[in-house]
XYZ file of C-alpha atoms in Angstrom:
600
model
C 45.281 57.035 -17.199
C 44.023 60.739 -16.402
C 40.781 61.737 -18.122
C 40.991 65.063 -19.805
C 38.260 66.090 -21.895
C 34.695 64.350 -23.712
C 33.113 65.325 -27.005
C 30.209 64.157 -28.397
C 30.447 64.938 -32.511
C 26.833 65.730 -34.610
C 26.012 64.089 -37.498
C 25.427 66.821 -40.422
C 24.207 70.020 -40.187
C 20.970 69.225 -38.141
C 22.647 66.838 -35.903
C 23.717 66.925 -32.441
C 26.409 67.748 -30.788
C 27.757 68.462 -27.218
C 30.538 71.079 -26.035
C 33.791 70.559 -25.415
C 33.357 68.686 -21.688
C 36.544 68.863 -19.437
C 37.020 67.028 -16.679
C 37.677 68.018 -13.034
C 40.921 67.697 -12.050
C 39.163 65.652 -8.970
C 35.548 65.124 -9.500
C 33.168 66.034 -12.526
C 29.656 66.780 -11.834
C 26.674 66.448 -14.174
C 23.771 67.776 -12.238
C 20.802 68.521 -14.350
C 16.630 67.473 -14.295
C 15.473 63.940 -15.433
C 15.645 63.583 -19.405
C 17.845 65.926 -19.920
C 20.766 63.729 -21.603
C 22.579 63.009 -18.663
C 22.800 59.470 -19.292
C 23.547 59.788 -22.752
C 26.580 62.145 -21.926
C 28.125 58.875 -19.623
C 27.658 56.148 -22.125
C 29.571 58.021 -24.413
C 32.289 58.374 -22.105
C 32.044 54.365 -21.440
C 31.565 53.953 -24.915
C 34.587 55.693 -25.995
C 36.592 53.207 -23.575
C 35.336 50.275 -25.592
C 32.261 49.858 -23.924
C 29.258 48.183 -26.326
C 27.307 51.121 -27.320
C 23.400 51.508 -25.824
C 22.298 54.724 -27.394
C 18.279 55.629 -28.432
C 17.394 55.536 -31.596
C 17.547 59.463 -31.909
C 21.276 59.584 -30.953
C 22.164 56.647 -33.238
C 20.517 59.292 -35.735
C 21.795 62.501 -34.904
C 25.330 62.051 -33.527
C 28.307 61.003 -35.237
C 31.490 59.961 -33.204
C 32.544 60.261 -29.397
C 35.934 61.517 -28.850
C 37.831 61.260 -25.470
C 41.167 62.901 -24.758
C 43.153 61.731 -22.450
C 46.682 60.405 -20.904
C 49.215 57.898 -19.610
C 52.038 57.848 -18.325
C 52.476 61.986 -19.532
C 51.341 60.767 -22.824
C 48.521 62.012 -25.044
C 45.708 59.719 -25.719
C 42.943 60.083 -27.875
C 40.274 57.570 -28.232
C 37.388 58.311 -31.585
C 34.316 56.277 -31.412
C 31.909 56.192 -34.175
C 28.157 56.209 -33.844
C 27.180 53.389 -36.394
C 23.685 53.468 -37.434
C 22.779 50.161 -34.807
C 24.291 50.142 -31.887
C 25.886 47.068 -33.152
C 28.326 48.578 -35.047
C 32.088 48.922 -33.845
C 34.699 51.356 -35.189
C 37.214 53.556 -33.296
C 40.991 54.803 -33.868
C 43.192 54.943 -30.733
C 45.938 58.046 -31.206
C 48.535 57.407 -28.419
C 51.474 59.144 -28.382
C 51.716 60.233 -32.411
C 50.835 56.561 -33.447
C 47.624 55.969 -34.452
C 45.385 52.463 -34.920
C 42.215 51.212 -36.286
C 39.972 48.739 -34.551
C 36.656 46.745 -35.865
C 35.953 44.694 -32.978
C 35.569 45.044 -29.413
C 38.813 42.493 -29.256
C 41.378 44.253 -31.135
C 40.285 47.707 -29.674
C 40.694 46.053 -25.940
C 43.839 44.378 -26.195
C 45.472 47.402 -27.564
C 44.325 49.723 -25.070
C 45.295 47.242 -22.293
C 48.405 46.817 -23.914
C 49.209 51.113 -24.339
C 48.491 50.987 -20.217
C 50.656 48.571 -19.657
C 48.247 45.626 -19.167
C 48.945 42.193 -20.067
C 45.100 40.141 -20.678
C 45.445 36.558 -19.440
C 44.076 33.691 -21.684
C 40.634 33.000 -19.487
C 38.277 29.815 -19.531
C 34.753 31.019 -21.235
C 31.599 29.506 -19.803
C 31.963 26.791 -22.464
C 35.368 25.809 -21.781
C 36.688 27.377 -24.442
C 39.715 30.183 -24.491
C 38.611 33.744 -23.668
C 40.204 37.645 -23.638
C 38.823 40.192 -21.196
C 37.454 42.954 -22.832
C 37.083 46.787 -21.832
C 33.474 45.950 -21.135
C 34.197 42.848 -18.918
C 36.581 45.207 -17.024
C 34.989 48.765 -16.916
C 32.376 47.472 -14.833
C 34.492 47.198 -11.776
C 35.229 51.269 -12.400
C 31.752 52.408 -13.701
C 28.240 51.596 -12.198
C 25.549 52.049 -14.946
C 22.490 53.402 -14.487
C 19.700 51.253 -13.103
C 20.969 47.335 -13.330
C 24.273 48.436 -12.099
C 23.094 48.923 -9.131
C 21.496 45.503 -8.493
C 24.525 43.808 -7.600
C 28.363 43.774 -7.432
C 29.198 43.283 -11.136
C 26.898 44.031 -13.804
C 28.661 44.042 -17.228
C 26.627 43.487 -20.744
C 27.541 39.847 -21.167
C 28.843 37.411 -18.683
C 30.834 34.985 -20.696
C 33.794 34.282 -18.920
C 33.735 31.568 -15.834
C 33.734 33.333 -13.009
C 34.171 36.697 -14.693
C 33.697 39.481 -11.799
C 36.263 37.744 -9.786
C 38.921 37.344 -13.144
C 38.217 41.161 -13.859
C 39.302 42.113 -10.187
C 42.537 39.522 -10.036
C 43.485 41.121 -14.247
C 42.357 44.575 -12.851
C 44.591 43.991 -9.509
C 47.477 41.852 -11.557
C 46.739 38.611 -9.953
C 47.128 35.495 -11.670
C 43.717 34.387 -12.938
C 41.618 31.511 -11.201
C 41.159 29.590 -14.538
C 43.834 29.854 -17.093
C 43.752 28.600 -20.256
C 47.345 27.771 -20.269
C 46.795 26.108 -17.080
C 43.506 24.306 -18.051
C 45.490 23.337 -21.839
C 48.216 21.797 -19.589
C 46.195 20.136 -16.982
C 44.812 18.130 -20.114
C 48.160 17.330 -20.913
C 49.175 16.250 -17.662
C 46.266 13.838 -16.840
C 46.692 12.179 -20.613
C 50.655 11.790 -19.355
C 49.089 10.692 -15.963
C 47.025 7.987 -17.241
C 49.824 7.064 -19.552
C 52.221 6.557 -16.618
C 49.627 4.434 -14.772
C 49.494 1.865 -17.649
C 53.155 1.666 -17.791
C 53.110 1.356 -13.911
C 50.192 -1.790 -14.283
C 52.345 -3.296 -17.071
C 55.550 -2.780 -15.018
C 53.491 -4.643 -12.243
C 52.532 -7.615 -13.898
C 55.961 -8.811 -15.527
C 57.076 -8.023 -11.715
C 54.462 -10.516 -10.046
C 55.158 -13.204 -13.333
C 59.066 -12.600 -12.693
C 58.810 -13.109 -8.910
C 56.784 -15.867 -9.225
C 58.901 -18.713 -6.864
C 61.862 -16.516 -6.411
C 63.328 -15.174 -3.258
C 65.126 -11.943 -3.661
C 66.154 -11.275 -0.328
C 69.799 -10.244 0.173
C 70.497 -13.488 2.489
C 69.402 -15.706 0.050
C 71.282 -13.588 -2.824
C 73.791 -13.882 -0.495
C 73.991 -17.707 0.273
C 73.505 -17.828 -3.801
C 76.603 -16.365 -4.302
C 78.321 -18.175 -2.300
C 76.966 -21.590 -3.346
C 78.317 -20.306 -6.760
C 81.583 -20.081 -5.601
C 81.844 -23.213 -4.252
C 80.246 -24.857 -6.827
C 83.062 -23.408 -9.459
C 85.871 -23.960 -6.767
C 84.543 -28.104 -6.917
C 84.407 -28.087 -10.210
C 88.266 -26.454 -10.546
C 89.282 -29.217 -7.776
C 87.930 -32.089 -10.042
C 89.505 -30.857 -12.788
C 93.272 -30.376 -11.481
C 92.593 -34.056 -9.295
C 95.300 -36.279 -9.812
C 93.328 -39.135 -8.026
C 90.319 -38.619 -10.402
C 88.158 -41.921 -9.786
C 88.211 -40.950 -5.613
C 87.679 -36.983 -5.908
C 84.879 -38.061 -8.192
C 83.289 -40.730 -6.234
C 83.540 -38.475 -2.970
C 81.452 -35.669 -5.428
C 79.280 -37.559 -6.740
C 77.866 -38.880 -3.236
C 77.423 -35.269 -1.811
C 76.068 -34.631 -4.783
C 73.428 -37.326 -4.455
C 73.201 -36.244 -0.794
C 72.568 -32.937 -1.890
C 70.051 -33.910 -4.338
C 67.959 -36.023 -1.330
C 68.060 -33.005 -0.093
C 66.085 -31.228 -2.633
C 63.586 -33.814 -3.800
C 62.277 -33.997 -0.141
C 62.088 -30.202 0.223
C 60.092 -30.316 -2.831
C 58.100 -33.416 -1.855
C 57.244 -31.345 1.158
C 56.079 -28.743 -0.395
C 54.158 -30.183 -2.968
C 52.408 -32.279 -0.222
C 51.485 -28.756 1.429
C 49.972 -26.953 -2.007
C 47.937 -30.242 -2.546
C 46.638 -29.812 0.923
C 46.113 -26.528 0.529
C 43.967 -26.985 -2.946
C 41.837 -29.514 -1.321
C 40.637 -26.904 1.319
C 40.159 -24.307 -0.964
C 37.857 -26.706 -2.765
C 36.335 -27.638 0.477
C 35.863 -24.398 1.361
C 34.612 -23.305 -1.911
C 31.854 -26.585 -1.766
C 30.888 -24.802 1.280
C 30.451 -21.128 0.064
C 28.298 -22.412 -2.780
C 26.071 -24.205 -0.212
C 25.749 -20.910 1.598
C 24.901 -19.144 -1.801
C 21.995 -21.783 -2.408
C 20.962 -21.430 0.856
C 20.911 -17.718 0.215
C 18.897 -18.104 -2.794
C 16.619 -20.511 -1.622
C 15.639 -17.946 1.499
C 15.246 -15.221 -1.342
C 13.036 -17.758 -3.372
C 10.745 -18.122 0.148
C 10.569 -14.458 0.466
C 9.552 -13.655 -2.715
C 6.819 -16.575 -2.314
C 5.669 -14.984 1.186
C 5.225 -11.122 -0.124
C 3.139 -12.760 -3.158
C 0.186 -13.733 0.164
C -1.807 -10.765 0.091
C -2.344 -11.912 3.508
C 1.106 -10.468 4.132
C 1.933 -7.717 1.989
C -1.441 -6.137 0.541
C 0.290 -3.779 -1.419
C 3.590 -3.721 -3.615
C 6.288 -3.003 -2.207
C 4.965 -3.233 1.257
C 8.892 -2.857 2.824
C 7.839 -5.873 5.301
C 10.763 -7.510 3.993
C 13.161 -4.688 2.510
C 15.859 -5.652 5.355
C 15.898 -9.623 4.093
C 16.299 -8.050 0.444
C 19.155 -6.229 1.291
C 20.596 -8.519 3.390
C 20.121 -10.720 0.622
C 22.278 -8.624 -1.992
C 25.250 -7.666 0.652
C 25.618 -11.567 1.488
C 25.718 -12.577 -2.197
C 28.000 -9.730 -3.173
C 30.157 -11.041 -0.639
C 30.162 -14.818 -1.345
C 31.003 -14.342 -4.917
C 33.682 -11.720 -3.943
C 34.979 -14.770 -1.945
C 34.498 -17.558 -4.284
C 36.773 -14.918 -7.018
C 39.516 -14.865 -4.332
C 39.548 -18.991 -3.929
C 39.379 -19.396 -7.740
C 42.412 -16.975 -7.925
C 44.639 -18.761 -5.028
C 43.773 -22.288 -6.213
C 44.721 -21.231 -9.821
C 48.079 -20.041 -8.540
C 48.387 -23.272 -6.133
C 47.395 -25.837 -9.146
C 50.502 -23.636 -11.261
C 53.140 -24.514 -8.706
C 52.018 -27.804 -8.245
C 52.441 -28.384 -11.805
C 55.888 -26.784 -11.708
C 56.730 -28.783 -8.513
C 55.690 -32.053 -10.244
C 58.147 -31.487 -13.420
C 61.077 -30.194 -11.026
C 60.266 -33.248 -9.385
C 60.650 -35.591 -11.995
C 64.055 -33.167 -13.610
C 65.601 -34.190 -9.812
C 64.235 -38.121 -9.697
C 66.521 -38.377 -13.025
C 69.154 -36.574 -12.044
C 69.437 -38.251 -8.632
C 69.474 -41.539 -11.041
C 72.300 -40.679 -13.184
C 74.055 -39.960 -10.276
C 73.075 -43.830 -8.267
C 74.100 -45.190 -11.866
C 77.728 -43.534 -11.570
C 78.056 -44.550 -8.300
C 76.979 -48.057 -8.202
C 77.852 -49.169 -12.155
C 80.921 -51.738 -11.832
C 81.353 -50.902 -15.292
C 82.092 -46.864 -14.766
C 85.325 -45.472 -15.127
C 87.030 -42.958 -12.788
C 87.060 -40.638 -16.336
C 82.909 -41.514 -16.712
C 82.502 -40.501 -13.150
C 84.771 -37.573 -13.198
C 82.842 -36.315 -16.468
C 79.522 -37.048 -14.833
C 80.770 -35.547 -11.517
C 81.533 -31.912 -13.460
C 78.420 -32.200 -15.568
C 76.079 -32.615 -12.479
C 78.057 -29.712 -10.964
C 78.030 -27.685 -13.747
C 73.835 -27.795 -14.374
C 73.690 -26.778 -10.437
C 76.084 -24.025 -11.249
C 73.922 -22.873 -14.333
C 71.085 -23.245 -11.835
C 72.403 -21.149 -9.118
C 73.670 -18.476 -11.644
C 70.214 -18.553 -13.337
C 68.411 -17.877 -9.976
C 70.716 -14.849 -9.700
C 70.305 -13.637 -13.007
C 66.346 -13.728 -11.847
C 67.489 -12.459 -9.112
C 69.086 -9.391 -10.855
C 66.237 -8.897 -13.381
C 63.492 -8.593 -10.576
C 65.585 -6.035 -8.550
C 66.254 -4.064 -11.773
C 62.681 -4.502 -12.817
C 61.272 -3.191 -9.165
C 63.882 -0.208 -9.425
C 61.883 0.721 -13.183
C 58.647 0.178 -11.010
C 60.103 2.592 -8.363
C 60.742 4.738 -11.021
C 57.847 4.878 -13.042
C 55.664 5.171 -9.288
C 57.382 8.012 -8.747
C 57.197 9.913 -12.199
C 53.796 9.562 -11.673
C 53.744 10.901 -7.926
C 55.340 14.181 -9.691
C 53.200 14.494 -12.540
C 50.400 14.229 -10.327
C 51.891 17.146 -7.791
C 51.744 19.176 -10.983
C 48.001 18.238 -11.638
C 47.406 19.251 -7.538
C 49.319 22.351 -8.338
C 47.287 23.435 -11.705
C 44.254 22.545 -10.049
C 44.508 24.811 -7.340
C 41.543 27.282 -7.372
C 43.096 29.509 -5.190
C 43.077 28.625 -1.473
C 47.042 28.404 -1.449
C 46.397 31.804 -3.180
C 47.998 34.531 -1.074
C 47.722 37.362 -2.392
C 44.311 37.115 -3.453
C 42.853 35.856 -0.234
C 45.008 39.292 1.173
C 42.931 40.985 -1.108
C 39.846 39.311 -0.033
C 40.558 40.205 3.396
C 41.401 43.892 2.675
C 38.328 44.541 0.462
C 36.574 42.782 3.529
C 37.872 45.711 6.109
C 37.372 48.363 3.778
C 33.537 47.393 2.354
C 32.412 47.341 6.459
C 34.325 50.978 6.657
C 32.531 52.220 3.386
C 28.695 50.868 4.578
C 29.729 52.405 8.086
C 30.106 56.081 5.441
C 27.084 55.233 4.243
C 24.998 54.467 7.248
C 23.639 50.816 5.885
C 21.623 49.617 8.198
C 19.052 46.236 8.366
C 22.069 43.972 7.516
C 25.167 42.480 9.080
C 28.776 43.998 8.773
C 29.664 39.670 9.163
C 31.051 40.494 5.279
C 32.664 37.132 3.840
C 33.637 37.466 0.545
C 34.748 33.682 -1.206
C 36.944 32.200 -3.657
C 34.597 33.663 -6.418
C 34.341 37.016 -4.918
C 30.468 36.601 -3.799
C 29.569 39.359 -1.247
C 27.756 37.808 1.684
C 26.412 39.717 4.654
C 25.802 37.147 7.458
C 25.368 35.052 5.480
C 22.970 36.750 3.318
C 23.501 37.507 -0.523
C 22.789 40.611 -2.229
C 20.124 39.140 -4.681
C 18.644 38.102 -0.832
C 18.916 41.486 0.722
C 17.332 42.931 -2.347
C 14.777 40.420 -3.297
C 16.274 40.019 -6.870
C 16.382 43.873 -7.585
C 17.787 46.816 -5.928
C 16.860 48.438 -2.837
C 18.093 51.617 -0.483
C 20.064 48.483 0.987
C 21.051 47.336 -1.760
C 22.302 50.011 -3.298
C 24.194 51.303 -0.313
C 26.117 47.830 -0.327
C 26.812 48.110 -4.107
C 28.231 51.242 -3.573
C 30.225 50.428 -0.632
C 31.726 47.242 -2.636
C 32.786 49.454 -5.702
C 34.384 51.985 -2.796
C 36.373 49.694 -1.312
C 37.343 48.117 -4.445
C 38.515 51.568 -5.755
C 40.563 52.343 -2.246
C 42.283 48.885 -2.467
C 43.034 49.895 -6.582
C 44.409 53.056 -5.774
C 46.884 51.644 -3.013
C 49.175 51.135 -6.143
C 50.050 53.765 -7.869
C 51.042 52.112 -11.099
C 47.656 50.945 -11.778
C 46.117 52.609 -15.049
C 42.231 52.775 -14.150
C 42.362 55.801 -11.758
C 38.703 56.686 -11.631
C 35.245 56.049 -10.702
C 31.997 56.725 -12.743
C 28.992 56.662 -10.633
C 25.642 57.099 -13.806
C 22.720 58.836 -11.262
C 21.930 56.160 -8.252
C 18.851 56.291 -7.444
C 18.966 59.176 -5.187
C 15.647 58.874 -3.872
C 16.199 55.760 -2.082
C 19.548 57.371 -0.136
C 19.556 59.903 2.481
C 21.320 63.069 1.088
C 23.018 63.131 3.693
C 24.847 59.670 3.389
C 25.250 60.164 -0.073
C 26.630 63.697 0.808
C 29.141 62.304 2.840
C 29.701 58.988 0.856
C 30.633 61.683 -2.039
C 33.156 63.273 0.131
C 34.855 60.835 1.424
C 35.424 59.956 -2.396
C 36.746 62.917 -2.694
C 39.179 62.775 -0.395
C 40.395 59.457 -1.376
C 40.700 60.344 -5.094
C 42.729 63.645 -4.401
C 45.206 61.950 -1.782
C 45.898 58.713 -4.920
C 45.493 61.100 -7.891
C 42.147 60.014 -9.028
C 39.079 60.857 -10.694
C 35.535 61.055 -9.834
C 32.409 61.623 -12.389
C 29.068 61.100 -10.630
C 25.689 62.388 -12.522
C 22.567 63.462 -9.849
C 19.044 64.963 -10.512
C 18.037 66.031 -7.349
C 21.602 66.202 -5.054
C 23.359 69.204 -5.859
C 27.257 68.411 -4.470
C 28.974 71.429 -3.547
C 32.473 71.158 -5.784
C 36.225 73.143 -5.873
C 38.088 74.776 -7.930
C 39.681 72.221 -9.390
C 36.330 70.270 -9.880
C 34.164 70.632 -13.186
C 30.624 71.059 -13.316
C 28.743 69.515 -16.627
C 25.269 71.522 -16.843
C 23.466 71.297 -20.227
C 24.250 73.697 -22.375
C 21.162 73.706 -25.452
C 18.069 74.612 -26.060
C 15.445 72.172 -25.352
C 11.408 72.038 -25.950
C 10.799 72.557 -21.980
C 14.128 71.976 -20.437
C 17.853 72.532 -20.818
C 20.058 69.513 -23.040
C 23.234 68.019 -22.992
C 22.985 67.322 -26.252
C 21.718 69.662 -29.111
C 22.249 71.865 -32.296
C 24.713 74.167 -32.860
C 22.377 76.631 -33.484
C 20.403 75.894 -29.973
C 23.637 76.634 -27.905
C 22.720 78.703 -25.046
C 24.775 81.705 -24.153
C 27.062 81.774 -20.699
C 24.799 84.272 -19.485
C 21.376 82.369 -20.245
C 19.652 80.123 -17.395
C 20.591 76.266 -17.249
């Protein structure tokens, strides 16, 4: 965007009104003595971007509208701001390229002019935590330094309600994604509700795993010597059943069988006799713990008895025995923390001994049937052929039902896997929205750039009495060695100060301008307080300006009272141009217009 020309519109008859003001091609100049509207003349130019208006009562009165010519992108632009009667008010009509719009709010107006240059405004984070738009006058602070407060510190806009808001102006202003989204902040929301979701899933998963594994071995041996007991129990059973000597193939099954089942009884005998061991010491050691905890509280009952002697303590809380109290609390913490753990083991222990005692008694009878087949005069060689392929068949059923378990705990610990790892991806995306920018390339390039370039601009200006150590952080906070600017300036502004401020918004310009697509190709400098700057380093702080804006096709508007800068031909030169009670104005009637000949 290339600024063209500024008119300030009266209000009636009587009103006032300012000339037709072009700008330089390269740098406009409004040099003129304190109170003679310079000021004025600038805020309408800010206001006419979409800047909240900040006008005395007498121009609130007197003038009527602001209107700004300009273009982008070869296209005409004109921009009409009206004066309400408050400055809080808002009308204007933007007329860009034939098409023109109407705008009540500082809102509408900004996203339409963002959108004519080509800007898309990212859905911010306010200071609430609510969503937020960057306005004209969130952003036009980077390009325009107002008079007095502007000059305090880095970023001075009229509110501040955006988190972080100088340092989301510069990454909208340089196209850089912004450190809080509201997309981003929406989703993260989203993804740590699904997060917490998938952990419940993931405890729930857990539990019906530890219940299912509960006295199962899933190991691929024993899955392995499962499946092959299953085989030969099926292949025996087949055998018995195609026998032509029936009463001797049963009788020779039925003892392995009972072999097989001696087998099993001791195995559980033996490990019955090893949980019931086991339970006793856990109650042994638990007698034990709870003879340390009485212990414990009997000690605690002798302290407190020994701090009530005034003989001992003759004040409250005298600290003689703050170590024992302590102690006292880490000890008992740790006791009951044990105690839990032994009531948790024995509970499990006392389960499978319960389950040991009825698979116990399920074997005893089956080992009986089996003697009573064996031994009974009266059996048949059909009764013990039947009783031969039932006994085979419930250890068949058995040994299938152990790999069905099997099955189901490997199937449920591949949903566990599962689930474990959904969440390990949902929460890469919650490390990845959170992100506040260190992984941020581009911006800490730009960080490191407007570094280089603020030490080259403070060398322009000659700042002296601070450190060219500039760090710059994640929020875009200036730092000079460590010192701040509020530091360096004691809370205000100083010839320091100011020389810093202006070497910030000069490197921040340079770095801009490196693109030449960017829209906001200028730099509006309202009268810095010239008597705290050498005109010399302002002299050559303006040039260098200069130079830089003519080399990236930019503009510069600076207002002075007591520097006059020399300026070219292609350069414009804003002097007042009415009458005034003791001085030359900016602003004025018609009727008080000076002639080109008269003194200004």
């Amino acid at each position: 965007m290339r600024l063209k020309s500024l008119q300030i519109e009266s209000l009636g008859d009587g009103g006032w009104e300012s000339p037709l003001l072009e700008f330089g091609y390269r740098t406009t100049m409004l040099f003129a003595r304190n109170g003679s509207g310079k000021t004025p003349v600038v805020r309408a130019l800010a206001s006419a971007l979409g800047f909240p208006n900040s006008f005395r009562t007498d121009i609130l009165e007197k003038c009527k509208a602001v209107v700004l010519r300009a273009e982008s992108e070869g296209k005409p632009l004109t921009i009409c701001r009206t004066i309400e009667a408050t400055n809080e008010g808002f009308y204007a009509t933007i007329d860009f390229d034939g098409e023109q719009t109407e705008h009540h709010s500082q809102g509408t107006f900004s996203l339409a002019l963002f959108q004519l240059l080509g800007l898309k405004p990212p859905r911010l984070v306010s200071t609430r935590g609510e969503e937020a738009q960057p306005y004209i006058s969130t952003l036009l602070p980077v390009f325009y330094l107002i008079q007095g407060y502007g000059y305090s510190a880095a970023y001075r806009a009229p509110n501040s309600f955006i988190a972080d808001q100088f340092a989301e102006m510069v990454r909208f202003a340089f196209g850089l994604n912004p450190k809080h989204s509201y997309e981003v902040k929406k989703t993260l929301i989203e993804e740590r509700s699904a997060l917490e979701a998938q952990t419940r899933k993931i405890v729930a998963a857990q539990r019906v795993l530890e219940y299912q594994s509960r006295g199962v071995d899933d190991s691929d041996a024993n899955q392995a010597v499962l499946q092959r007991t299953a085989e030969n129990l099926t292949q025996q059973i087949d055998g018995l059943r195609e026998s032509v000597d029936a009463r001797g193939t049963a009788s020779s099954t039925l003892t392995e069988l009972l072999r097989q089942k001696d087998l099993q009884i001791r195995a559980r005998q033996l490990e019955l006799f090893e949980l019931q061991n086991r339970v006793a010491g856990i109650e042994t050691i638990r007698a034990e713990i709870d003879g340390e905890v009485k212990t414990l509280g009997l000690n605690e009952e002798a302290r407190r008895v020994f701090t009530s002697f005034q003989e001992i303590c003759r004040v409250p809380n005298c600290g003689l025995f703050l170590g024992s109290t302590e102690s006292y609390g880490k000890n008992l913490l740790y006791l009951k923390d044990q105690i839990k753990d032994l009531e948790r083991n024995s509970q499990r222990a006392e389960i499978r001994v319960e389950q040991l005692e009825e698979r116990l008694e399920e074997l005893g009878a089956e080992r009986q049937t089996l003697v009573d087949n064996l031994e009974s005069p009266n059996t048949s060689g059909v009764d013990q052929l039947v009783t031969a392929v039932q006994a085979l068949t419930k250890q068949l059923v058995g040994v299938q039902g152990e790999l069905g378990r099997i099955s189901g705990l490997k199937e449920e610990r591949s949903k566990l896997f599962k689930l474990e790892r959904e969440r390990d991806r949902i929460q890469d995306r919650i490390d990845g929205l959170s992100n506040t920018g260190r992984a941020d390339h581009e911006f800490n390039k730009l960080r490191l750039t407007l570094r280089e370039l603020t030490v080259k601009w403070m060398q322009t200006l000659e700042t002296q009495n601070v450190s060219t150590n500039v760090d710059i952080d994640l929020n875009l906070r200036f730092t000079f060695g460590g010192e701040t600017l509020d530091v360096i300036g004691s809370g205000g502004s100083s010839s320091t100060t100011i020389r810093l401020v202006l070497a910030i918004h000069a490197a921040l310009l340079e770095a801009y301008l490196s693109d030449k697509s960017r829209p906001f190709r200028f730099l509006i400098l309202d009268t810095p307080k010239q008597e705290e700057l050498h005109t010399a380093d302002l002299a050559r702080y303006l040039t260098e300006l200069e130079k830089m804006c003519e080399a990236n096709d930019a503009q510069l508007l600076f207002s002075s009272t007591e520097y006059d800068h020399p300026t070219g031909s292609k350069d414009k030169r804003w002097l007042p141009s009415y009458r005034g009670p003791d001085k030359p104005m900016y602003l004025g009637k018609r009727s008080d217009l000076l002639a080109h000949d008269e003194p200004t």
